[in-house]
């Protein structure tokens, strides 16, 4: 039996835990107001939808990806300091996460754990590169270079490419199943057919590249000790907020005219997605800066750190949310997608989040890890004895 030295005790980064908890809340609230995807079966846009999606839609998952990259760096760095190459064991850890995600997707096809796990293997492959290379890789994907190439292909290939996103077709079939299938039929469908819509969505919208870029950004920030600094200069953070706000409004201003220069169909649609993701990236950056400011201010520190316990149990809560609410919204259960409305789904979500925060605080008083975090850790080290 192989033995791994016990990694050095590294104090948890409360700021990162709190930010992860905040991102979990954002993702959860988005899922609630979109009825775990069934809102799109019969969409009725309103102010609640617009506000929630402006604040969290396309952003909360990005913060998750950023912090996933940070966690990757911390875990491998802990073992590097003891002279242990942990990459193979981390690949096993990612494989477990991929398995958790696939099992989760049998109930909720929109699972994001699979994507995070698969992208995590790229981090392992490039872990020995210099920080400059890691930053360059992050910039390559955050600038959406693959999406720019796709736009060029659609523009110059013209009518030889398809004219509308393929994920829409797959999602339409998914929504019919979510709304009307019984549980055994839903699970059977999600084993294979229910997976396509998500992956086409990640690819066609550019979200795949965004997640990879943010994961590399998180790893780079970990190397630079960004989240471990006790204090960041308030003036620098405020300048950062102002800068990303300016860029956000710039992207909003030029997006319609820039996209309008392209052919109708996939070229123009992909360009619209490109500018939307540029805007989302600015909101993510601005949100992180504001979160750090609030964390550092005495008047708001307690409010911000209250998210930290939930941030330490994100895997447990992310999976539990689907177990609780998919039966509420889907056709095999209460079918609430058809009558609840976004006001009451938001209200239910807020109450549910307060319960989760209370549960996390209570649980971590007597346990070091959340239930699924503990299982993940135990399986990660299965067959290894840590000294």
mmCIF file of C-alpha atoms in Angstrom:
data_model
loop_
_atom_site.group_PDB
_atom_site.id
_atom_site.type_symbol
_atom_site.label_atom_id
_atom_site.label_comp_id
_atom_site.label_asym_id
_atom_site.label_seq_id
_atom_site.Cartn_x
_atom_site.Cartn_y
_atom_site.Cartn_z
ATOM 1 C CA UNK A 1 0.000 0.000 0.000
ATOM 2 C CA UNK A 2 1.362 3.400 -0.968
ATOM 3 C CA UNK A 3 1.568 6.162 1.590
ATOM 4 C CA UNK A 4 1.175 9.882 1.097
ATOM 5 C CA UNK A 5 2.602 12.347 3.573
ATOM 6 C CA UNK A 6 -0.022 14.388 5.335
ATOM 7 C CA UNK A 7 -0.275 17.694 3.513
ATOM 8 C CA UNK A 8 0.749 20.707 5.583
ATOM 9 C CA UNK A 9 -2.101 22.299 7.473
ATOM 10 C CA UNK A 10 -3.128 25.341 5.475
ATOM 11 C CA UNK A 11 -5.582 27.728 7.002
ATOM 12 C CA UNK A 12 -8.778 27.890 4.991
ATOM 13 C CA UNK A 13 -9.175 31.061 2.971
ATOM 14 C CA UNK A 14 -12.359 32.518 4.449
ATOM 15 C CA UNK A 15 -12.736 34.992 1.583
ATOM 16 C CA UNK A 16 -12.686 32.160 -0.969
ATOM 17 C CA UNK A 17 -15.153 30.076 1.073
ATOM 18 C CA UNK A 18 -17.500 33.053 1.385
ATOM 19 C CA UNK A 19 -17.251 33.851 -2.322
ATOM 20 C CA UNK A 20 -17.950 30.202 -3.163
ATOM 21 C CA UNK A 21 -20.999 30.274 -0.903
ATOM 22 C CA UNK A 22 -22.211 33.456 -2.589
ATOM 23 C CA UNK A 23 -21.748 31.865 -6.021
ATOM 24 C CA UNK A 24 -23.687 28.805 -4.854
ATOM 25 C CA UNK A 25 -26.521 31.068 -3.748
ATOM 26 C CA UNK A 26 -26.521 32.818 -7.123
ATOM 27 C CA UNK A 27 -26.585 29.564 -9.073
ATOM 28 C CA UNK A 28 -29.314 28.182 -6.825
ATOM 29 C CA UNK A 29 -31.494 31.287 -7.204
ATOM 30 C CA UNK A 30 -31.102 31.141 -10.991
ATOM 31 C CA UNK A 31 -32.144 27.488 -10.939
ATOM 32 C CA UNK A 32 -35.169 28.346 -8.811
ATOM 33 C CA UNK A 33 -36.505 31.137 -11.026
ATOM 34 C CA UNK A 34 -35.933 29.015 -14.137
ATOM 35 C CA UNK A 35 -37.636 26.005 -12.457
ATOM 36 C CA UNK A 36 -34.494 23.905 -12.950
ATOM 37 C CA UNK A 37 -34.682 24.655 -16.706
ATOM 38 C CA UNK A 38 -38.442 24.223 -17.216
ATOM 39 C CA UNK A 39 -39.034 27.995 -17.236
ATOM 40 C CA UNK A 40 -37.790 27.842 -20.830
ATOM 41 C CA UNK A 41 -40.580 25.409 -21.724
ATOM 42 C CA UNK A 42 -43.112 28.238 -21.366
ATOM 43 C CA UNK A 43 -41.079 31.431 -20.810
ATOM 44 C CA UNK A 44 -42.833 34.501 -19.428
ATOM 45 C CA UNK A 45 -40.164 37.209 -19.040
ATOM 46 C CA UNK A 46 -40.661 39.785 -16.302
ATOM 47 C CA UNK A 47 -38.721 42.026 -13.954
ATOM 48 C CA UNK A 48 -37.800 39.175 -11.588
ATOM 49 C CA UNK A 49 -36.331 37.175 -14.436
ATOM 50 C CA UNK A 50 -34.443 40.193 -15.783
ATOM 51 C CA UNK A 51 -32.978 41.207 -12.416
ATOM 52 C CA UNK A 52 -31.921 37.697 -11.358
ATOM 53 C CA UNK A 53 -30.339 36.900 -14.694
ATOM 54 C CA UNK A 54 -28.535 40.240 -14.822
ATOM 55 C CA UNK A 55 -27.066 39.626 -11.372
ATOM 56 C CA UNK A 56 -26.358 35.905 -11.549
ATOM 57 C CA UNK A 57 -27.209 34.414 -14.940
ATOM 58 C CA UNK A 58 -24.004 33.398 -16.685
ATOM 59 C CA UNK A 59 -21.970 34.754 -13.742
ATOM 60 C CA UNK A 60 -22.411 32.459 -10.736
ATOM 61 C CA UNK A 61 -21.064 29.436 -12.611
ATOM 62 C CA UNK A 62 -18.086 31.576 -13.654
ATOM 63 C CA UNK A 63 -17.161 32.308 -10.048
ATOM 64 C CA UNK A 64 -17.426 28.564 -9.387
ATOM 65 C CA UNK A 65 -14.974 27.910 -12.216
ATOM 66 C CA UNK A 66 -12.603 30.585 -10.895
ATOM 67 C CA UNK A 67 -12.610 29.057 -7.418
ATOM 68 C CA UNK A 68 -12.291 25.537 -8.831
ATOM 69 C CA UNK A 69 -9.011 26.629 -10.389
ATOM 70 C CA UNK A 70 -7.948 28.148 -7.077
ATOM 71 C CA UNK A 71 -8.753 24.925 -5.188
ATOM 72 C CA UNK A 72 -6.804 22.930 -7.769
ATOM 73 C CA UNK A 73 -3.739 25.070 -7.139
ATOM 74 C CA UNK A 74 -4.048 24.891 -3.336
ATOM 75 C CA UNK A 75 -4.377 21.100 -3.236
ATOM 76 C CA UNK A 76 -1.452 20.416 -5.554
ATOM 77 C CA UNK A 77 0.684 23.121 -3.964
ATOM 78 C CA UNK A 78 0.145 21.580 -0.519
ATOM 79 C CA UNK A 79 1.635 18.304 -1.721
ATOM 80 C CA UNK A 80 4.335 19.917 -3.852
ATOM 81 C CA UNK A 81 5.675 21.499 -0.665
ATOM 82 C CA UNK A 82 6.129 17.985 0.737
ATOM 83 C CA UNK A 83 7.786 16.693 -2.406
ATOM 84 C CA UNK A 84 4.757 14.640 -3.494
ATOM 85 C CA UNK A 85 3.511 14.627 -7.094
ATOM 86 C CA UNK A 86 -0.244 14.575 -6.499
ATOM 87 C CA UNK A 87 -1.338 14.878 -10.146
ATOM 88 C CA UNK A 88 -2.320 11.237 -10.647
ATOM 89 C CA UNK A 89 -4.359 11.212 -7.443
ATOM 90 C CA UNK A 90 -5.976 14.513 -8.464
ATOM 91 C CA UNK A 91 -6.994 12.936 -11.781
ATOM 92 C CA UNK A 92 -8.732 10.233 -9.745
ATOM 93 C CA UNK A 93 -10.410 12.988 -7.724
ATOM 94 C CA UNK A 94 -11.637 14.584 -10.959
ATOM 95 C CA UNK A 95 -12.877 11.200 -12.189
ATOM 96 C CA UNK A 96 -14.942 10.877 -9.019
ATOM 97 C CA UNK A 97 -16.388 14.349 -9.576
ATOM 98 C CA UNK A 98 -17.232 13.386 -13.150
ATOM 99 C CA UNK A 99 -19.026 10.291 -11.836
ATOM 100 C CA UNK A 100 -20.930 12.331 -9.236
ATOM 101 C CA UNK A 101 -21.920 14.753 -11.964
ATOM 102 C CA UNK A 102 -23.136 12.051 -14.318
ATOM 103 C CA UNK A 103 -25.249 10.399 -11.616
ATOM 104 C CA UNK A 104 -26.629 13.833 -10.730
ATOM 105 C CA UNK A 105 -27.429 14.494 -14.399
ATOM 106 C CA UNK A 106 -29.733 11.470 -14.484
ATOM 107 C CA UNK A 107 -32.117 13.584 -12.412
ATOM 108 C CA UNK A 108 -31.054 17.090 -13.454
ATOM 109 C CA UNK A 109 -29.549 17.099 -16.941
ATOM 110 C CA UNK A 110 -28.173 20.622 -16.498
ATOM 111 C CA UNK A 111 -25.431 19.396 -14.156
ATOM 112 C CA UNK A 112 -22.215 21.454 -14.310
ATOM 113 C CA UNK A 113 -19.954 19.112 -12.324
ATOM 114 C CA UNK A 114 -19.170 17.050 -15.417
ATOM 115 C CA UNK A 115 -17.875 20.103 -17.259
ATOM 116 C CA UNK A 116 -15.775 21.284 -14.318
ATOM 117 C CA UNK A 117 -14.269 17.815 -13.932
ATOM 118 C CA UNK A 118 -13.381 17.432 -17.607
ATOM 119 C CA UNK A 119 -11.869 20.910 -17.792
ATOM 120 C CA UNK A 120 -9.935 20.134 -14.623
ATOM 121 C CA UNK A 121 -7.887 17.546 -16.513
ATOM 122 C CA UNK A 122 -6.479 20.399 -18.623
ATOM 123 C CA UNK A 123 -5.240 22.056 -15.440
ATOM 124 C CA UNK A 124 -3.444 18.858 -14.463
ATOM 125 C CA UNK A 125 -1.768 18.584 -17.869
ATOM 126 C CA UNK A 126 -0.429 22.145 -17.657
ATOM 127 C CA UNK A 127 0.285 22.311 -13.930
ATOM 128 C CA UNK A 128 4.065 22.438 -14.370
ATOM 129 C CA UNK A 129 3.956 25.426 -16.735
ATOM 130 C CA UNK A 130 5.111 28.818 -15.522
ATOM 131 C CA UNK A 131 2.649 31.347 -14.157
ATOM 132 C CA UNK A 132 3.096 33.441 -17.304
ATOM 133 C CA UNK A 133 1.977 30.533 -19.463
ATOM 134 C CA UNK A 134 -1.003 29.884 -17.193
ATOM 135 C CA UNK A 135 -2.038 33.544 -17.498
ATOM 136 C CA UNK A 136 -1.588 33.375 -21.282
ATOM 137 C CA UNK A 137 -3.799 30.280 -21.517
ATOM 138 C CA UNK A 138 -6.415 32.000 -19.371
ATOM 139 C CA UNK A 139 -6.357 35.090 -21.597
ATOM 140 C CA UNK A 140 -6.660 32.939 -24.741
ATOM 141 C CA UNK A 141 -9.903 31.409 -23.522
ATOM 142 C CA UNK A 142 -11.315 34.467 -21.743
ATOM 143 C CA UNK A 143 -10.916 36.442 -24.962
ATOM 144 C CA UNK A 144 -12.978 33.657 -26.557
ATOM 145 C CA UNK A 145 -10.466 33.007 -29.342
ATOM 146 C CA UNK A 146 -12.117 29.657 -30.265
ATOM 147 C CA UNK A 147 -15.467 31.465 -30.499
ATOM 148 C CA UNK A 148 -13.916 34.146 -32.711
ATOM 149 C CA UNK A 149 -12.637 31.393 -35.000
ATOM 150 C CA UNK A 150 -16.121 29.840 -35.069
ATOM 151 C CA UNK A 151 -17.652 33.216 -35.975
ATOM 152 C CA UNK A 152 -15.181 33.574 -38.832
ATOM 153 C CA UNK A 153 -16.012 30.085 -40.053
ATOM 154 C CA UNK A 154 -19.760 30.739 -40.023
ATOM 155 C CA UNK A 155 -19.282 34.128 -41.688
ATOM 156 C CA UNK A 156 -17.138 32.957 -44.579
ATOM 157 C CA UNK A 157 -18.712 29.528 -45.026
ATOM 158 C CA UNK A 158 -22.087 31.244 -45.363
ATOM 159 C CA UNK A 159 -25.025 29.023 -46.227
ATOM 160 C CA UNK A 160 -22.937 25.857 -45.971
ATOM 161 C CA UNK A 161 -23.171 26.049 -42.166
ATOM 162 C CA UNK A 162 -26.301 25.485 -40.129
ATOM 163 C CA UNK A 163 -28.455 28.572 -39.544
ATOM 164 C CA UNK A 164 -29.561 28.161 -35.916
ATOM 165 C CA UNK A 165 -28.027 26.693 -32.752
ATOM 166 C CA UNK A 166 -28.272 22.934 -32.503
ATOM 167 C CA UNK A 167 -28.743 23.000 -28.731
ATOM 168 C CA UNK A 168 -32.218 24.520 -29.182
ATOM 169 C CA UNK A 169 -33.425 21.343 -30.893
ATOM 170 C CA UNK A 170 -32.057 19.103 -28.160
ATOM 171 C CA UNK A 171 -33.333 21.346 -25.375
ATOM 172 C CA UNK A 172 -36.829 21.270 -26.839
ATOM 173 C CA UNK A 173 -36.878 17.488 -26.553
ATOM 174 C CA UNK A 174 -35.470 17.749 -23.028
ATOM 175 C CA UNK A 175 -38.180 20.138 -21.880
ATOM 176 C CA UNK A 176 -40.916 17.818 -23.139
ATOM 177 C CA UNK A 177 -39.448 14.992 -21.080
ATOM 178 C CA UNK A 178 -38.896 17.139 -17.980
ATOM 179 C CA UNK A 179 -42.489 18.342 -18.094
ATOM 180 C CA UNK A 180 -44.308 15.096 -18.837
ATOM 181 C CA UNK A 181 -42.172 11.996 -18.195
ATOM 182 C CA UNK A 182 -42.445 9.826 -15.109
ATOM 183 C CA UNK A 183 -39.297 9.358 -13.045
ATOM 184 C CA UNK A 184 -38.088 6.054 -14.591
ATOM 185 C CA UNK A 185 -38.591 7.465 -18.098
ATOM 186 C CA UNK A 186 -36.771 10.678 -17.181
ATOM 187 C CA UNK A 187 -33.777 8.793 -15.792
ATOM 188 C CA UNK A 188 -33.680 6.484 -18.823
ATOM 189 C CA UNK A 189 -33.793 9.501 -21.148
ATOM 190 C CA UNK A 190 -31.035 11.339 -19.278
ATOM 191 C CA UNK A 191 -28.689 8.353 -19.450
ATOM 192 C CA UNK A 192 -27.847 9.370 -23.007
ATOM 193 C CA UNK A 193 -30.285 11.545 -24.960
ATOM 194 C CA UNK A 194 -30.763 14.138 -22.232
ATOM 195 C CA UNK A 195 -27.046 14.961 -22.209
ATOM 196 C CA UNK A 196 -26.728 16.387 -25.731
ATOM 197 C CA UNK A 197 -28.460 19.721 -25.217
ATOM 198 C CA UNK A 198 -26.151 20.774 -22.398
ATOM 199 C CA UNK A 199 -22.945 20.007 -24.285
ATOM 200 C CA UNK A 200 -24.094 21.702 -27.465
ATOM 201 C CA UNK A 201 -25.079 24.724 -25.355
ATOM 202 C CA UNK A 202 -21.654 24.875 -23.697
ATOM 203 C CA UNK A 203 -19.939 24.656 -27.079
ATOM 204 C CA UNK A 204 -22.112 26.899 -29.244
ATOM 205 C CA UNK A 205 -22.485 29.734 -26.752
ATOM 206 C CA UNK A 206 -18.790 29.804 -25.844
ATOM 207 C CA UNK A 207 -19.477 28.979 -22.207
ATOM 208 C CA UNK A 208 -17.010 26.097 -22.458
ATOM 209 C CA UNK A 209 -14.148 28.474 -23.296
ATOM 210 C CA UNK A 210 -15.247 30.895 -20.597
ATOM 211 C CA UNK A 211 -15.139 28.182 -17.939
ATOM 212 C CA UNK A 212 -11.699 26.986 -19.030
ATOM 213 C CA UNK A 213 -10.387 30.551 -18.993
ATOM 214 C CA UNK A 214 -11.785 31.263 -15.541
ATOM 215 C CA UNK A 215 -10.376 28.023 -14.137
ATOM 216 C CA UNK A 216 -6.934 28.985 -15.382
ATOM 217 C CA UNK A 217 -7.456 32.481 -13.975
ATOM 218 C CA UNK A 218 -8.238 30.933 -10.582
ATOM 219 C CA UNK A 219 -5.077 28.828 -10.730
ATOM 220 C CA UNK A 220 -3.035 31.906 -11.654
ATOM 221 C CA UNK A 221 -4.541 33.959 -8.821
ATOM 222 C CA UNK A 222 -3.696 31.103 -6.462
ATOM 223 C CA UNK A 223 -0.071 31.192 -7.562
ATOM 224 C CA UNK A 224 -0.012 34.957 -7.031
ATOM 225 C CA UNK A 225 -1.554 34.619 -3.548
ATOM 226 C CA UNK A 226 -4.394 36.961 -4.466
ATOM 227 C CA UNK A 227 -7.011 35.475 -2.135
ATOM 228 C CA UNK A 228 -4.559 34.919 0.710
ATOM 229 C CA UNK A 229 -3.649 38.578 1.063
ATOM 230 C CA UNK A 230 -5.069 39.939 4.295
ATOM 231 C CA UNK A 231 -5.886 43.285 2.723
ATOM 232 C CA UNK A 232 -6.240 44.663 -0.788
ATOM 233 C CA UNK A 233 -5.935 48.369 -1.458
ATOM 234 C CA UNK A 234 -9.435 49.814 -1.547
ATOM 235 C CA UNK A 235 -8.436 52.381 -4.158
ATOM 236 C CA UNK A 236 -7.159 49.660 -6.504
ATOM 237 C CA UNK A 237 -10.354 47.642 -6.101
ATOM 238 C CA UNK A 238 -12.519 50.697 -6.783
ATOM 239 C CA UNK A 239 -10.515 51.508 -9.904
ATOM 240 C CA UNK A 240 -11.019 47.894 -10.967
ATOM 241 C CA UNK A 241 -14.781 48.183 -10.463
ATOM 242 C CA UNK A 242 -14.875 51.409 -12.467
ATOM 243 C CA UNK A 243 -12.770 49.884 -15.231
ATOM 244 C CA UNK A 244 -14.872 46.773 -15.707
ATOM 245 C CA UNK A 245 -18.073 48.861 -15.505
ATOM 246 C CA UNK A 246 -16.773 51.041 -18.338
ATOM 247 C CA UNK A 247 -15.921 47.982 -20.412
ATOM 248 C CA UNK A 248 -19.333 46.457 -19.698
ATOM 249 C CA UNK A 249 -21.168 49.500 -21.043
ATOM 250 C CA UNK A 250 -18.773 49.658 -23.989
ATOM 251 C CA UNK A 251 -19.598 46.072 -24.941
ATOM 252 C CA UNK A 252 -23.301 46.806 -24.550
ATOM 253 C CA UNK A 253 -22.978 49.819 -26.836
ATOM 254 C CA UNK A 254 -21.025 48.222 -29.669
ATOM 255 C CA UNK A 255 -22.570 44.737 -29.615
ATOM 256 C CA UNK A 256 -25.662 45.431 -31.803
ATOM 257 C CA UNK A 257 -23.787 47.273 -34.546
ATOM 258 C CA UNK A 258 -20.810 44.893 -34.520
ATOM 259 C CA UNK A 259 -22.980 41.780 -34.701
ATOM 260 C CA UNK A 260 -25.146 43.454 -37.339
ATOM 261 C CA UNK A 261 -22.192 43.541 -39.730
ATOM 262 C CA UNK A 262 -22.242 39.752 -39.951
ATOM 263 C CA UNK A 263 -24.477 37.439 -41.944
ATOM 264 C CA UNK A 264 -27.764 36.448 -40.368
ATOM 265 C CA UNK A 265 -27.707 32.993 -38.868
ATOM 266 C CA UNK A 266 -24.968 31.412 -36.804
ATOM 267 C CA UNK A 267 -22.335 34.083 -37.518
ATOM 268 C CA UNK A 268 -24.469 36.891 -36.097
ATOM 269 C CA UNK A 269 -25.909 34.768 -33.291
ATOM 270 C CA UNK A 270 -22.439 33.616 -32.224
ATOM 271 C CA UNK A 271 -21.206 37.219 -32.224
ATOM 272 C CA UNK A 272 -24.112 38.221 -29.987
ATOM 273 C CA UNK A 273 -23.156 35.435 -27.600
ATOM 274 C CA UNK A 274 -19.547 36.602 -27.712
ATOM 275 C CA UNK A 275 -20.394 40.132 -26.592
ATOM 276 C CA UNK A 276 -22.803 38.789 -23.975
ATOM 277 C CA UNK A 277 -19.994 36.719 -22.473
ATOM 278 C CA UNK A 278 -17.602 39.649 -22.564
ATOM 279 C CA UNK A 279 -20.210 41.585 -20.606
ATOM 280 C CA UNK A 280 -20.722 38.714 -18.177
ATOM 281 C CA UNK A 281 -16.974 38.519 -17.607
ATOM 282 C CA UNK A 282 -16.936 42.197 -16.657
ATOM 283 C CA UNK A 283 -19.799 41.627 -14.201
ATOM 284 C CA UNK A 284 -17.930 38.653 -12.698
ATOM 285 C CA UNK A 285 -14.776 40.743 -12.228
ATOM 286 C CA UNK A 286 -16.706 43.685 -10.811
ATOM 287 C CA UNK A 287 -18.676 41.398 -8.521
ATOM 288 C CA UNK A 288 -15.518 39.783 -7.152
ATOM 289 C CA UNK A 289 -13.948 43.204 -6.527
ATOM 290 C CA UNK A 290 -17.072 44.440 -4.720
ATOM 291 C CA UNK A 291 -17.235 41.229 -2.700
ATOM 292 C CA UNK A 292 -13.635 41.720 -1.553
ATOM 293 C CA UNK A 293 -14.396 45.332 -0.617
ATOM 294 C CA UNK A 294 -17.401 44.216 1.442
ATOM 295 C CA UNK A 295 -15.293 41.486 3.051
ATOM 296 C CA UNK A 296 -12.694 44.040 4.142
ATOM 297 C CA UNK A 297 -15.151 46.614 5.508
ATOM 298 C CA UNK A 298 -16.009 46.085 9.166
ATOM 299 C CA UNK A 299 -19.638 47.075 8.616
ATOM 300 C CA UNK A 300 -20.254 44.296 6.053
ATOM 301 C CA UNK A 301 -17.668 41.656 7.026
ATOM 302 C CA UNK A 302 -20.040 39.603 9.182
ATOM 303 C CA UNK A 303 -22.640 39.525 6.424
ATOM 304 C CA UNK A 304 -20.073 38.351 3.873
ATOM 305 C CA UNK A 305 -18.428 35.734 6.108
ATOM 306 C CA UNK A 306 -21.877 34.263 6.813
ATOM 307 C CA UNK A 307 -21.648 32.716 3.331
ATOM 308 C CA UNK A 308 -18.457 30.814 4.220
ATOM 309 C CA UNK A 309 -20.034 27.720 5.859
ATOM 310 C CA UNK A 310 -22.228 27.115 2.812
ATOM 311 C CA UNK A 311 -19.150 27.651 0.664
ATOM 312 C CA UNK A 312 -17.471 24.740 2.437
ATOM 313 C CA UNK A 313 -20.423 22.481 1.578
ATOM 314 C CA UNK A 314 -21.050 23.428 -2.054
ATOM 315 C CA UNK A 315 -20.954 19.864 -3.393
ATOM 316 C CA UNK A 316 -23.433 18.656 -0.774
ATOM 317 C CA UNK A 317 -25.838 21.531 -1.308
ATOM 318 C CA UNK A 318 -25.521 21.590 -5.100
ATOM 319 C CA UNK A 319 -26.584 17.951 -5.299
ATOM 320 C CA UNK A 320 -29.207 18.270 -2.562
ATOM 321 C CA UNK A 321 -30.883 21.201 -4.311
ATOM 322 C CA UNK A 322 -31.728 18.998 -7.285
ATOM 323 C CA UNK A 323 -32.927 16.153 -5.073
ATOM 324 C CA UNK A 324 -35.325 18.522 -3.314
ATOM 325 C CA UNK A 325 -36.528 20.830 -6.078
ATOM 326 C CA UNK A 326 -36.526 18.798 -9.296
ATOM 327 C CA UNK A 327 -39.491 16.773 -7.921
ATOM 328 C CA UNK A 328 -41.176 20.077 -7.065
ATOM 329 C CA UNK A 329 -40.923 21.553 -10.573
ATOM 330 C CA UNK A 330 -40.884 18.525 -12.907
ATOM 331 C CA UNK A 331 -43.829 16.614 -14.251
ATOM 332 C CA UNK A 332 -43.114 13.398 -12.350
ATOM 333 C CA UNK A 333 -43.598 15.340 -9.098
ATOM 334 C CA UNK A 334 -45.704 18.400 -8.347
ATOM 335 C CA UNK A 335 -45.263 19.930 -11.801
ATOM 336 C CA UNK A 336 -44.943 23.383 -10.219
ATOM 337 C CA UNK A 337 -43.302 24.803 -13.362
ATOM 338 C CA UNK A 338 -46.823 25.099 -14.761
ATOM 339 C CA UNK A 339 -48.331 27.246 -12.010
ATOM 340 C CA UNK A 340 -45.876 28.608 -9.439
ATOM 341 C CA UNK A 341 -44.594 31.715 -11.222
ATOM 342 C CA UNK A 342 -41.231 33.368 -10.697
ATOM 343 C CA UNK A 343 -42.279 35.473 -7.703
ATOM 344 C CA UNK A 344 -43.167 32.456 -5.587
ATOM 345 C CA UNK A 345 -40.291 30.347 -6.894
ATOM 346 C CA UNK A 346 -37.939 33.178 -5.880
ATOM 347 C CA UNK A 347 -39.579 33.421 -2.455
ATOM 348 C CA UNK A 348 -39.255 29.657 -2.029
ATOM 349 C CA UNK A 349 -35.634 29.919 -3.100
ATOM 350 C CA UNK A 350 -34.826 32.641 -0.568
ATOM 351 C CA UNK A 351 -36.345 30.631 2.280
ATOM 352 C CA UNK A 352 -34.521 27.529 1.072
ATOM 353 C CA UNK A 353 -31.219 29.379 0.981
ATOM 354 C CA UNK A 354 -31.613 30.654 4.537
ATOM 355 C CA UNK A 355 -32.264 27.067 5.619
ATOM 356 C CA UNK A 356 -29.106 25.902 3.821
ATOM 357 C CA UNK A 357 -26.987 28.583 5.492
ATOM 358 C CA UNK A 358 -28.338 27.572 8.901
ATOM 359 C CA UNK A 359 -27.737 23.878 8.184
ATOM 360 C CA UNK A 360 -24.165 24.555 7.069
ATOM 361 C CA UNK A 361 -23.375 26.553 10.204
ATOM 362 C CA UNK A 362 -24.879 23.846 12.418
ATOM 363 C CA UNK A 363 -23.178 20.951 10.620
ATOM 364 C CA UNK A 364 -19.696 22.466 10.585
ATOM 365 C CA UNK A 365 -19.758 23.052 14.329
ATOM 366 C CA UNK A 366 -19.230 19.309 14.743
ATOM 367 C CA UNK A 367 -17.809 18.180 11.397
ATOM 368 C CA UNK A 368 -14.830 19.265 9.351
ATOM 369 C CA UNK A 369 -16.454 18.509 5.993
ATOM 370 C CA UNK A 370 -19.922 18.391 4.515
ATOM 371 C CA UNK A 371 -21.362 14.892 3.886
ATOM 372 C CA UNK A 372 -20.543 14.724 0.175
ATOM 373 C CA UNK A 373 -17.255 16.548 0.683
ATOM 374 C CA UNK A 374 -16.328 13.833 3.182
ATOM 375 C CA UNK A 375 -17.306 11.052 0.757
ATOM 376 C CA UNK A 376 -15.348 12.717 -2.047
ATOM 377 C CA UNK A 377 -12.277 13.050 0.157
ATOM 378 C CA UNK A 378 -12.471 9.456 1.424
ATOM 379 C CA UNK A 379 -12.795 8.063 -2.089
ATOM 380 C CA UNK A 380 -9.996 10.327 -3.313
ATOM 381 C CA UNK A 381 -7.592 8.742 -0.836
ATOM 382 C CA UNK A 382 -8.976 5.190 -1.074
ATOM 383 C CA UNK A 383 -6.044 2.774 -1.024
ATOM 384 C CA UNK A 384 -3.645 5.363 0.358
ATOM 385 C CA UNK A 385 -2.536 5.836 3.918
ATOM 386 C CA UNK A 386 -1.686 9.397 4.915
ATOM 387 C CA UNK A 387 0.955 9.766 7.579
#
